Coordinates of C-alpha atoms in Angstrom, one line a residue:
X8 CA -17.5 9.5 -6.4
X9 CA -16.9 6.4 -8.4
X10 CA -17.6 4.8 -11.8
X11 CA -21.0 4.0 -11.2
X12 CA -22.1 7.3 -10.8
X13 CA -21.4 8.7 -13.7
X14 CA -22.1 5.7 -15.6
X15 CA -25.6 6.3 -14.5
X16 CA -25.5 10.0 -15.7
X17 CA -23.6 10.3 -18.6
X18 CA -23.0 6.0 -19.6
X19 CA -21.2 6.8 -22.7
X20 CA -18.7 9.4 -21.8
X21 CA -15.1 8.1 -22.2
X22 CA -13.7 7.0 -19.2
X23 CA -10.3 6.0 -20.6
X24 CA -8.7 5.9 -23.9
X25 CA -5.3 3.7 -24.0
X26 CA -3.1 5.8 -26.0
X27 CA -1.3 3.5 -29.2
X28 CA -4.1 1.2 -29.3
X29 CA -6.7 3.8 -29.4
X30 CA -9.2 1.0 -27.5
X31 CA -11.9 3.8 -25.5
X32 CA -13.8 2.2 -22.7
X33 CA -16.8 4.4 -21.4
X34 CA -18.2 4.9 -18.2
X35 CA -21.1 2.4 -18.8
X36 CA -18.2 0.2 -20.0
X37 CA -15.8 0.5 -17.1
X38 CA -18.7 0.4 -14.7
X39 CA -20.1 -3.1 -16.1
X40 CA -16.8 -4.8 -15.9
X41 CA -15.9 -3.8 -12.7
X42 CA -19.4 -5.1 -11.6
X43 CA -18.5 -8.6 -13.1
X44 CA -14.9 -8.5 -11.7
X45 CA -16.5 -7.8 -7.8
X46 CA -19.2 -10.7 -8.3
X47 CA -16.5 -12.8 -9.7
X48 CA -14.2 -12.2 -6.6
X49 CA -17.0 -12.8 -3.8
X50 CA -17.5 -16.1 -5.7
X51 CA -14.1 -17.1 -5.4
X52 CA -14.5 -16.0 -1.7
X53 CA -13.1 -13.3 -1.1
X54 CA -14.1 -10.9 1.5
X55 CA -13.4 -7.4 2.8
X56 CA -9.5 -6.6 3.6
X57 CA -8.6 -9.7 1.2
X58 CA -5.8 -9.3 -1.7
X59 CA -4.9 -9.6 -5.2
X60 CA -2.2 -9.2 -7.1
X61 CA -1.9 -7.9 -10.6
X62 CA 1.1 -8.6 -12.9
X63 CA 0.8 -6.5 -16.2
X64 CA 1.9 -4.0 -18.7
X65 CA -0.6 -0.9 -19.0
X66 CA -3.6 -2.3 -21.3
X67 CA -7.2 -1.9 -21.3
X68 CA -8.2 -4.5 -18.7
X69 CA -5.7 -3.1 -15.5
X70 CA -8.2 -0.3 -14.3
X71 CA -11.0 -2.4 -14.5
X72 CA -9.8 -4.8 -12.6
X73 CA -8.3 -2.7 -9.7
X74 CA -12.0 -1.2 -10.1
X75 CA -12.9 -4.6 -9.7
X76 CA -11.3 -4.9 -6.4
X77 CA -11.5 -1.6 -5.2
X78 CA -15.6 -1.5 -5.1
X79 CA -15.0 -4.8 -3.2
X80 CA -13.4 -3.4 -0.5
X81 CA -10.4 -5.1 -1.7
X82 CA -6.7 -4.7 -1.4
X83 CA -4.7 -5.1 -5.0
X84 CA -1.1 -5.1 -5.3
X85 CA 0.2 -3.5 -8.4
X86 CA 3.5 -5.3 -9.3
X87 CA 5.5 -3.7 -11.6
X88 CA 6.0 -5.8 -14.8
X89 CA 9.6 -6.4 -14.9
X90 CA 9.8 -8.4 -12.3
X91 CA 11.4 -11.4 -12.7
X92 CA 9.2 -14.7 -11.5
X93 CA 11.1 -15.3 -8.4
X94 CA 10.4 -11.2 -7.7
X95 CA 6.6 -11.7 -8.4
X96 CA 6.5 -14.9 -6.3
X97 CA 7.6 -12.9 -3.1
X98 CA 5.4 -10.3 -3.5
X99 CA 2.6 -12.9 -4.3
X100 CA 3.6 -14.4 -1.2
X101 CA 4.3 -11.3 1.1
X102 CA 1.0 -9.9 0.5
X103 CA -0.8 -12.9 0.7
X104 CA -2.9 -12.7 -2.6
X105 CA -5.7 -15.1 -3.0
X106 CA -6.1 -14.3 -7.0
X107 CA -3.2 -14.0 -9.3
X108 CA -4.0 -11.5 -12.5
X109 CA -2.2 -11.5 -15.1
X110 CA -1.9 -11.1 -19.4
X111 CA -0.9 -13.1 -22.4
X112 CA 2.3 -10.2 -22.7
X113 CA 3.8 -11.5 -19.6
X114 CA 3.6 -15.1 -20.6
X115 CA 6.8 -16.1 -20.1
X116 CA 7.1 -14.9 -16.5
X117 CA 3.9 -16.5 -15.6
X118 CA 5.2 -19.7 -17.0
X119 CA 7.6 -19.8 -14.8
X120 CA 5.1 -19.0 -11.9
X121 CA 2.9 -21.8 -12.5
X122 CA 5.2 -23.7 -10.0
X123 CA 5.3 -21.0 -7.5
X124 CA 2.9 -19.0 -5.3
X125 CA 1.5 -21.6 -3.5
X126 CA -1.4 -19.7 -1.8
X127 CA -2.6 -18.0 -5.1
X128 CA -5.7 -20.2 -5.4
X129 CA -7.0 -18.6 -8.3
X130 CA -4.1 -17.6 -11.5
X131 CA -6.2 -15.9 -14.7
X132 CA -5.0 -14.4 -17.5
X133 CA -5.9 -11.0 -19.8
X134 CA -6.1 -12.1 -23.3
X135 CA -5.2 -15.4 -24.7
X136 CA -4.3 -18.1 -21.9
X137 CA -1.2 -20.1 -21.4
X138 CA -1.2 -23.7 -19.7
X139 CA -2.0 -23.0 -15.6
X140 CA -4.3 -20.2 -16.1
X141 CA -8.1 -19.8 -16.6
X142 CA -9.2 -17.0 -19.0
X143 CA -9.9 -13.5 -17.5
X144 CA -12.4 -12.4 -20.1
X145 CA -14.0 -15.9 -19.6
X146 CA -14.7 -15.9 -16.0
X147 CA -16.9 -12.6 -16.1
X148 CA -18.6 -12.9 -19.0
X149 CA -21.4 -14.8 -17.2
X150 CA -21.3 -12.6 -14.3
X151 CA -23.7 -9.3 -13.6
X152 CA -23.0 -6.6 -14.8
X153 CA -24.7 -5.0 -11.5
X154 CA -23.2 -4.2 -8.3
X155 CA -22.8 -6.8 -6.1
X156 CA -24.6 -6.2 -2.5
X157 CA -21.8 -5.2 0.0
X158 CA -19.7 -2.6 -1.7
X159 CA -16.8 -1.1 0.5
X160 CA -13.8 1.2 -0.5
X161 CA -11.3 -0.8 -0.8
X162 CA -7.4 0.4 -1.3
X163 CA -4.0 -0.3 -3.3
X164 CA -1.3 -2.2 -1.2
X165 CA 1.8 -1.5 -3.5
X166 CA 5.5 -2.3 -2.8
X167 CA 8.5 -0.5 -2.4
X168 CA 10.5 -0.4 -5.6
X169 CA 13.3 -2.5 -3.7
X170 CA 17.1 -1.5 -4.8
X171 CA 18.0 -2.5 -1.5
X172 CA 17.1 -5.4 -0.1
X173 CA 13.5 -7.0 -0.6
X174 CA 10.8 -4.7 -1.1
X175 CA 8.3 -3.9 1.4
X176 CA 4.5 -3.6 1.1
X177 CA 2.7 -0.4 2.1
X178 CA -1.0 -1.0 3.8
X179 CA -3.0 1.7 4.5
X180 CA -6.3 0.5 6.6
X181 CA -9.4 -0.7 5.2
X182 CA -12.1 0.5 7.2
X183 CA -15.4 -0.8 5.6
X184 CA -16.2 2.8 4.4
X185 CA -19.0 2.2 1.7
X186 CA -17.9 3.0 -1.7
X187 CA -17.7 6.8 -2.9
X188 CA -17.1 8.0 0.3
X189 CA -14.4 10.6 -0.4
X190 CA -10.2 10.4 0.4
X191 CA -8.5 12.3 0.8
X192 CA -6.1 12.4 -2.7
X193 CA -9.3 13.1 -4.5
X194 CA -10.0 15.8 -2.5
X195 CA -6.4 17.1 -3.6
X196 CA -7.1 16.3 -7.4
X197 CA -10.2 18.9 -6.9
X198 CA -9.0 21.0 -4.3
X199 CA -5.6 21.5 -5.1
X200 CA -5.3 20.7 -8.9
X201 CA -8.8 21.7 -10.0
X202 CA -9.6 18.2 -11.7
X203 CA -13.9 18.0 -12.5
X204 CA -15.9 15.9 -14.7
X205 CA -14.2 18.4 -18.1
X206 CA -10.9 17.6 -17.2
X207 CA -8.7 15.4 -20.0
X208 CA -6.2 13.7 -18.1
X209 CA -2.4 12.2 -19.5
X210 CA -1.2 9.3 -17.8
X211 CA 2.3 8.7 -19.5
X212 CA 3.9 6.6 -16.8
X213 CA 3.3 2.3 -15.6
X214 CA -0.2 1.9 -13.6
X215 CA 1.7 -0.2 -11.3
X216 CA 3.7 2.7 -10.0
X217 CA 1.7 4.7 -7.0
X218 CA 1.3 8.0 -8.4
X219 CA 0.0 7.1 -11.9
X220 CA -1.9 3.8 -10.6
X221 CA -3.7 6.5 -7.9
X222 CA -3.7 9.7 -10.2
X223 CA -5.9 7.5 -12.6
X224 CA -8.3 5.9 -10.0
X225 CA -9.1 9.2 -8.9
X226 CA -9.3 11.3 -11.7
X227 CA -11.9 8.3 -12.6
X228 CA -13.6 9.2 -9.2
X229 CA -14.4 12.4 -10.4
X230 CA -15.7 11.5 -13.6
X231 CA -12.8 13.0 -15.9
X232 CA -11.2 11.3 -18.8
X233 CA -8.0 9.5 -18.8
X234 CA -5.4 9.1 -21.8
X235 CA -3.0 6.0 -20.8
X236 CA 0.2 5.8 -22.3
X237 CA 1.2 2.3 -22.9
X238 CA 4.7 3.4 -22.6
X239 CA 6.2 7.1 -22.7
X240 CA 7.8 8.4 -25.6
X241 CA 8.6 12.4 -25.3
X242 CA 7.1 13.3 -29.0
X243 CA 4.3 11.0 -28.7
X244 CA 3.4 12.6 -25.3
X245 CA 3.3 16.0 -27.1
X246 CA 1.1 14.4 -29.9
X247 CA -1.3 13.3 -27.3
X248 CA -1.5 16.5 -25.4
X249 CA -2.4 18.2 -29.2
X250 CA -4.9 15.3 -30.1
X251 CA -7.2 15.3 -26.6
X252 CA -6.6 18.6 -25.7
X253 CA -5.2 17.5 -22.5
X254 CA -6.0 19.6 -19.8
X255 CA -4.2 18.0 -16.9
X256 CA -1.2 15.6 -16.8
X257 CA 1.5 14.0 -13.9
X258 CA 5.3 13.4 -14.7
X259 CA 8.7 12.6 -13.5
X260 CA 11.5 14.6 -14.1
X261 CA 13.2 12.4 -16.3
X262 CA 10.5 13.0 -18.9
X263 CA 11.0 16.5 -19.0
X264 CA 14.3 16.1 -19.5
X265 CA 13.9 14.0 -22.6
X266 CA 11.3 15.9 -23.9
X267 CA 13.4 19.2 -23.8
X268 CA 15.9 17.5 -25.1
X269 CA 13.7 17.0 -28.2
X270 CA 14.3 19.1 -31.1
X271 CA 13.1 22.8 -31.1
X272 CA 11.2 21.9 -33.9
X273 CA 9.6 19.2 -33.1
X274 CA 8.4 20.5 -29.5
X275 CA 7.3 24.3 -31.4
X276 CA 5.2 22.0 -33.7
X277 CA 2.1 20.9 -31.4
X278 CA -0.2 23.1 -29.8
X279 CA 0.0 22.3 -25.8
X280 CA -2.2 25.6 -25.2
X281 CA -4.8 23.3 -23.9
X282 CA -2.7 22.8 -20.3
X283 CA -3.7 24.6 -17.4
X284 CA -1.7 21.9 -14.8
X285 CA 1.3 20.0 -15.4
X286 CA 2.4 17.8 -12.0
X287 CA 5.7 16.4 -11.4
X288 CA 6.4 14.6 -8.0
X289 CA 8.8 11.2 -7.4
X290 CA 12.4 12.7 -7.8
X291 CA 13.5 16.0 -7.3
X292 CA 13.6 18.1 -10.3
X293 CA 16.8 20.0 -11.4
X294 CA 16.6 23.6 -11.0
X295 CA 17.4 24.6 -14.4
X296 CA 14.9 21.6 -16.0
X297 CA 11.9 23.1 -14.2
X298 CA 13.2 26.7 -15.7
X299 CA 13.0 25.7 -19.1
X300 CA 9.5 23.8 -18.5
X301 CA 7.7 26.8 -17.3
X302 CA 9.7 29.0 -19.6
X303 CA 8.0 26.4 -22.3
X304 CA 4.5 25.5 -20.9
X305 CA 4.3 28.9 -18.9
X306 CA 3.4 28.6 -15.0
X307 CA 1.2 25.4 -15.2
X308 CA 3.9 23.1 -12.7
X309 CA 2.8 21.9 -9.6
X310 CA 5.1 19.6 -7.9
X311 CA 4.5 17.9 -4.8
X312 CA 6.7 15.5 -2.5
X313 CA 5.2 12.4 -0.8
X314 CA 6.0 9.0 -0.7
X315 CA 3.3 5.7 -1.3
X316 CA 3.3 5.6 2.5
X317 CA 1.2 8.7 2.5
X318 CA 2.4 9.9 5.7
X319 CA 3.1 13.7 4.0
X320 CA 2.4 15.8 1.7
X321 CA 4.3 19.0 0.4
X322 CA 3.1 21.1 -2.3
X323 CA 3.9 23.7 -4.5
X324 CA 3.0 25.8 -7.9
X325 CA 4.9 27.7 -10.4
X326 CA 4.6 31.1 -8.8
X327 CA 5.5 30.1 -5.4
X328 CA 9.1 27.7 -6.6
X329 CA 9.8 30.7 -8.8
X330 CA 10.3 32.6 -5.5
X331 CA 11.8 29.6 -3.9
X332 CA 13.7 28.1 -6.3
X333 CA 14.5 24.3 -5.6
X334 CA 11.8 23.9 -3.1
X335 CA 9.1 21.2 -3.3
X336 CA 6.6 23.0 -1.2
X337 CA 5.1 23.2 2.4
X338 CA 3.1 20.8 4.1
X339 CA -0.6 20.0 3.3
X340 CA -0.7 16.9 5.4
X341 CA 1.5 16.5 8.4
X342 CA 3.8 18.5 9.9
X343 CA 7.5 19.1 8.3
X344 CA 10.5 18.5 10.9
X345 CA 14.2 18.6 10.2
X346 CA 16.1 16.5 12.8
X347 CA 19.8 15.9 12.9
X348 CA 20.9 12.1 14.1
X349 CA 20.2 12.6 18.0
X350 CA 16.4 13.3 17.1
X351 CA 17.2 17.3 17.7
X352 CA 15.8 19.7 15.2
X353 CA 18.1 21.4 12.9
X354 CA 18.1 24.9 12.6
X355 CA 16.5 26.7 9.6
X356 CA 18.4 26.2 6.7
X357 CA 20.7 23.5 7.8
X358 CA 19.9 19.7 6.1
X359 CA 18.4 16.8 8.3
X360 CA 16.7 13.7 8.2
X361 CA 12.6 15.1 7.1
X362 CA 10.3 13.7 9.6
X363 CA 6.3 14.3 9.4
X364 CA 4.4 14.7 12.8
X365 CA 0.7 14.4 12.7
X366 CA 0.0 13.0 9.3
X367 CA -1.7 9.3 7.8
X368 CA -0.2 6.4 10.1
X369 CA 1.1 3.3 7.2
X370 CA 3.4 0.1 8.3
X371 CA 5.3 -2.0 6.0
X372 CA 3.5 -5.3 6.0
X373 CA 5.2 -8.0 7.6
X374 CA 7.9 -5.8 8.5
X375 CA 7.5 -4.8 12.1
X376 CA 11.2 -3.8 12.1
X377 CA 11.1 -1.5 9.5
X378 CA 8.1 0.0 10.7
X379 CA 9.2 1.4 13.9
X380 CA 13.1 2.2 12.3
X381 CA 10.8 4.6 10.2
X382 CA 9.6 6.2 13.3
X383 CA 11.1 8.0 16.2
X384 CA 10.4 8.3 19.9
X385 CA 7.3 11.0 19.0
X386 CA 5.5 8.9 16.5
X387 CA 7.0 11.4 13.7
X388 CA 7.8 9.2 10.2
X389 CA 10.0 9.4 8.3
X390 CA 11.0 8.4 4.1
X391 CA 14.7 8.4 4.6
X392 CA 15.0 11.8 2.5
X393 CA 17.6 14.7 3.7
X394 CA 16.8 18.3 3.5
X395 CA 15.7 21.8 4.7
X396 CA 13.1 24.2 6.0
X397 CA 13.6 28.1 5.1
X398 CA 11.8 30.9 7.3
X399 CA 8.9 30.3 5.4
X400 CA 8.3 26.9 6.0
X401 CA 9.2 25.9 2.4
X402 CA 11.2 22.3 2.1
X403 CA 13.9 21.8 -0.1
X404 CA 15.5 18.0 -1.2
X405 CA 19.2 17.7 -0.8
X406 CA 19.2 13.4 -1.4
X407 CA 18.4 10.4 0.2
X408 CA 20.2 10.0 3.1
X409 CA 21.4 6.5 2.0
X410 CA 23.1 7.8 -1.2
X411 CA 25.4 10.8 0.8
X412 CA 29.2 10.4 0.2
X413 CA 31.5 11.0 2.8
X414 CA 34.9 11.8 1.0
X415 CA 37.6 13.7 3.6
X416 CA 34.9 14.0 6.2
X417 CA 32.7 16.2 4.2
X418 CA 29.3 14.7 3.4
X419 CA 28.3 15.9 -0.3
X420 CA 24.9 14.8 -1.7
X421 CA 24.8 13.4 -5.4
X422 CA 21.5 15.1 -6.5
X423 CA 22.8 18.8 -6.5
X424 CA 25.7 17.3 -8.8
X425 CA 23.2 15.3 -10.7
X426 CA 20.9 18.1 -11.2
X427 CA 23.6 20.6 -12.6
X428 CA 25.1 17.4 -15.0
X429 CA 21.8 16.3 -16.6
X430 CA 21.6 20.3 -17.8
X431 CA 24.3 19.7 -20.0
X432 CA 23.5 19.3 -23.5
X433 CA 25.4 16.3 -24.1
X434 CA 24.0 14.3 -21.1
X435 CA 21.0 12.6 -21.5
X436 CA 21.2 10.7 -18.1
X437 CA 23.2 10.9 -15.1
X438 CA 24.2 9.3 -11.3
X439 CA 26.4 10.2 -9.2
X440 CA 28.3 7.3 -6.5
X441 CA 30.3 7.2 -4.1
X442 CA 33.8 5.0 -4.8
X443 CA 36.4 3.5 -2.7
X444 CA 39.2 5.8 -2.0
X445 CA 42.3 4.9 -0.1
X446 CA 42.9 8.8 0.6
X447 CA 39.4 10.4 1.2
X448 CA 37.6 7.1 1.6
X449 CA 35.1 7.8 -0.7
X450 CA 35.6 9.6 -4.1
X451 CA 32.8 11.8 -6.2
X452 CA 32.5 9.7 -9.3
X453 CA 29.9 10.6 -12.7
X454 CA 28.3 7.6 -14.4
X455 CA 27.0 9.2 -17.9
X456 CA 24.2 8.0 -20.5
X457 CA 25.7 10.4 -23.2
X458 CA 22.9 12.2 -25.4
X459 CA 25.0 10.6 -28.3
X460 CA 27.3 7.5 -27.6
X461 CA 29.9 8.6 -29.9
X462 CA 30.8 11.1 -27.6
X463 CA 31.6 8.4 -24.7
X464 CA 35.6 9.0 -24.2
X465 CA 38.1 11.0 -22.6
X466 CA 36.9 14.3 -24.5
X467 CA 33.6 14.3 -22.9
X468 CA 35.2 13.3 -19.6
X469 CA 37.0 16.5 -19.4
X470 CA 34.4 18.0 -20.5
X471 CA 31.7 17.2 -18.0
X472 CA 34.4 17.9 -14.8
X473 CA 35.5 21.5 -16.5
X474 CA 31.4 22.2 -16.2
X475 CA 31.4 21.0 -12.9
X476 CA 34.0 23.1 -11.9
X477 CA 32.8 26.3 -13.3
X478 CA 29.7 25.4 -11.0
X479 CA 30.2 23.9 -7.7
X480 CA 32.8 23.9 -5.5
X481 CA 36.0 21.3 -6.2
X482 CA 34.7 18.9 -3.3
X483 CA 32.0 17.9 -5.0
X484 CA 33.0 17.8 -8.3
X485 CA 34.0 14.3 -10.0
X486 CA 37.0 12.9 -9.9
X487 CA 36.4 10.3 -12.6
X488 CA 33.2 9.8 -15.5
X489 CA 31.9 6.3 -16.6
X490 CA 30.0 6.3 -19.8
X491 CA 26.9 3.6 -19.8
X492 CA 24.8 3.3 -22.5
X493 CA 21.9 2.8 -20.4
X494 CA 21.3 4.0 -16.6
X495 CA 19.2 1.3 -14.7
X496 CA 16.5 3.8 -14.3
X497 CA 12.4 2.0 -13.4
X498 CA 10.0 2.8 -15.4
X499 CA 8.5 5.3 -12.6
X500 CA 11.6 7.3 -13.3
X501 CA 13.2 6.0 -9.9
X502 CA 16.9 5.3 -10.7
X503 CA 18.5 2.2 -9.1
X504 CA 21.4 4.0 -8.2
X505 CA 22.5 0.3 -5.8
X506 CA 23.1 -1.3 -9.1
X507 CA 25.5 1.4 -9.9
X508 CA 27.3 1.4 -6.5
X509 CA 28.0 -2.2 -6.4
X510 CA 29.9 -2.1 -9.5
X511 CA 32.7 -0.1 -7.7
X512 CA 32.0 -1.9 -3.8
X513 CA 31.2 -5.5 -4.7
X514 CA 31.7 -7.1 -1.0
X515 CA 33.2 -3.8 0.5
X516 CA 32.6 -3.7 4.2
X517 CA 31.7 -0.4 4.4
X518 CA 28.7 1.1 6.1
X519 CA 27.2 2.4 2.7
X520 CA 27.1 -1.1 0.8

């Protein structure tokens, strides 16, 4: 179960296409280069349970390289590649990365990094070099092209996307497994997903992100083809899906919501009849967004909720959320508990902090602290997320408990606001805060990406509370709307909803800033 393999059997079978370029690497291809990329990191001395780091857009080279390091028994740290310098040099630092990749598009960053990450011994670059970097291409082209003689699995050690405070490294253990012995997320791919060697894969999202970045390497691991998005764009996505006859793809719900925000014209014009499974995970999905996607595709979504820690994982398909509605599944891996703030369980129904018993133990590296604040008493983990269990066992979302407003006493979470608001037709993006109040404390306040900025103004403002109020109850409807052109939303669809709060708290002490 990895490159090699199928290299072997079937060398010039496409292994990944990236999508606007149209640049196809093959089996054989991928197979060689990771080859070269292992040699080259034993020469440079790196052993077993050793890092890199990788700082790139999505391009050709990234999943040969985390190949590379993978079949070396390697750690690699995907940084995401907006960073700013000083961002990149922490992680750098933090994870303690011996080789520094990155690619002539990020030039300007890694100038700046050329005076930084003191322990990065070794700084190469994809593509034409700049001044403090030796040439990727260059230092494997001399290399073998066969394996090198001590090949473990090796494993991703990504970062929390940090809109709070610095973000923390996830490291899952390296155990000196030899390569291709199976994990467990591939078994899910086959198992649960029914990914083989015929499956077409999309991959519109950054490879630096955890889903995509592990969706990829181990739809790769089962000898499938991958089509790469260099960056999403909703029509394009559909074009893709027509073109490869994509069988399988993974989303965030953001995506849907721009693509059924498209035109009915324009989404009635491609054939998608290919798709058989359609996955969405990283935020919950509004209710009446994941109606209007399997009214569209038909019952082809499967959602899941887990984290990067990989201490869970809840699944669900389209029959099963169409008779619970809003869910995101029962547990696979671990065990789902709902516990209130003494460590008691809730009773069915009733929201709590969503702890797993029995599943994949993680830390956050160099974070002891955080480690054990993500554990209780029993050993049970925990992502910070609020919600329920119904008689069933089925879990539903209501927020992150960080983001809950307390306004009079009553605690009302954003998402079920955000998820009835980003239904409306002239809403393209939404987040809901908390703001200071001197009466309630806190008051329910919309910020709005308007579909069209012209509408931006009092209009829609009345507007967007009358829906509210024709919905939910007065509580937790908005006071006030704020129209932004653009909500400071990652590229993994992961909204930084802390930018948004400080605008209204600055240096509030308060016990949610």
């Amino acid at each position: 179960m990895h490159p090699g393999i199928y290299a072997a059997e079937n060398p010039y079978k496409t292994a990944y296409v990236m999508a606007n370029s149209g640049q196809t690497v093959t089996y054989r291809e991928l197979n060689e280069a990771s080859n070269q990329g292992a040699h080259l990191f034993r020469n440079l001395g790196l052993k077993m349970g050793d890092n890199i780091a990788i700082f790139m857009e999505n391009n050709g080279d990234y999943l040969k390289i985390c190949w590379s390091a993978h079949r070396a028994g390697l750690y690699y740290t995907c940084i995401s590649s907006y960073l700013t310098a000083e961002e990149v040099d922490f992680i750098v630092c933090d994870c303690n990365a011996k080789v520094f990749i990155t690619s002539a598009a990020k030039a300007e960053v890694a100038a700046e990094l050329v005076e930084m990450m003191p322990d990065a011994d070794t700084r190469l670059m994809v593509g034409e070099t700049i001044a403090g970097y030796q040439s990727y291409g260059e230092a494997i082209a001399p290399l073998p092209k066969t394996p090198i003689a001590d090949e473990f699995e090796g494993a991703d050690m990504l970062y929390s996307s940090g809109t709070t405070g610095r973000p923390k490294g996830i490291k899952l253990p390296i155990t000196g497994e030899p390569l291709g012995t199976p994990r467990s997320p591939v078994d899910i791919l086959g198992t649960l997903y029914g990914v083989t060697e015929r499956t077409v894969y999309l991959s519109p999202a950054p490879l630096y992100h955890s889903a995509p970045l592990r969706f990829n390497m181990g739809v790769l691991r089962k000898g499938a083809t991958t089509i790469v998005m260099e960056r999403f764009d909703p029509e394009r996505a559909l074009q893709l899906i027509e073109q490869y006859q994509v069988t399988h793809s993974q989303w965030v719900p953001t995506m849907f919501v721009r693509m059924l925000k498209l035109p009915d014209e324009v989404r009635a014009k491609y054939d998608l009849s290919n798709l058989q499974v359609v996955i969405h995970a990283a935020a919950p999905c509004p209710i009446q967004t994941k109606q209007a996607m399997i009214k569209w595709l038909g019952p082809v979504l499967y959602e899941y909720y887990a984290g990067t820690e990989g201490n869970g994982f809840c699944a669900i398909n389209s029959d099963e959320w169409l008779a619970h509605p809003g869910s995101v599944g029962r547990a696979l891996v671990g065990t789902v508990h709902i516990l209130d703030e003494d460590g008691d369980v809730r009773p069915i129904g009733e929201p709590g902090s969503i702890f797993f018993a029995d599943g994949p133990e993680f830390t956050y590296h160099n974070d002891p602290e955080r480690t054990a604040e993500s554990h209780n008493e029993r050993g049970w983990s925990t992502l910070g997320d609020v919600g329920y269990l119904d008689e069933e066992g089925y879990l539903y979302l209501t927020d992150r408990k960080s983001f809950m407003i307390i306004s009079g006493g009553v605690n009302i979470y954003p998402q079920e606001i955000e998820n009835l608001l980003v239904s409306h037709p002239k809403i393209m993006d939404v987040a809901v805060v908390g703001v200071p109040d001197i009466e309630f404390g806190e008051a329910v306040k919309a910020v709005v990406q308007p579909a069209n900025p012209r509408d931006a103004g009092p209009e829609l403002e009345a507007e967007i509370i009358t829906y509210c109020r024709e919905h939910l109850s007065s509580i937790k409807c908005p006071r006030s709307v704020d129209f932004d052109a653009q909500l400071p939303r990652h590229e993994n669809g992961k909204l930084y909803k802390r930018l948004i709060k400080d605008r209204y708290w600055g240096r509030h002490d308060t016990r949610i800033v």
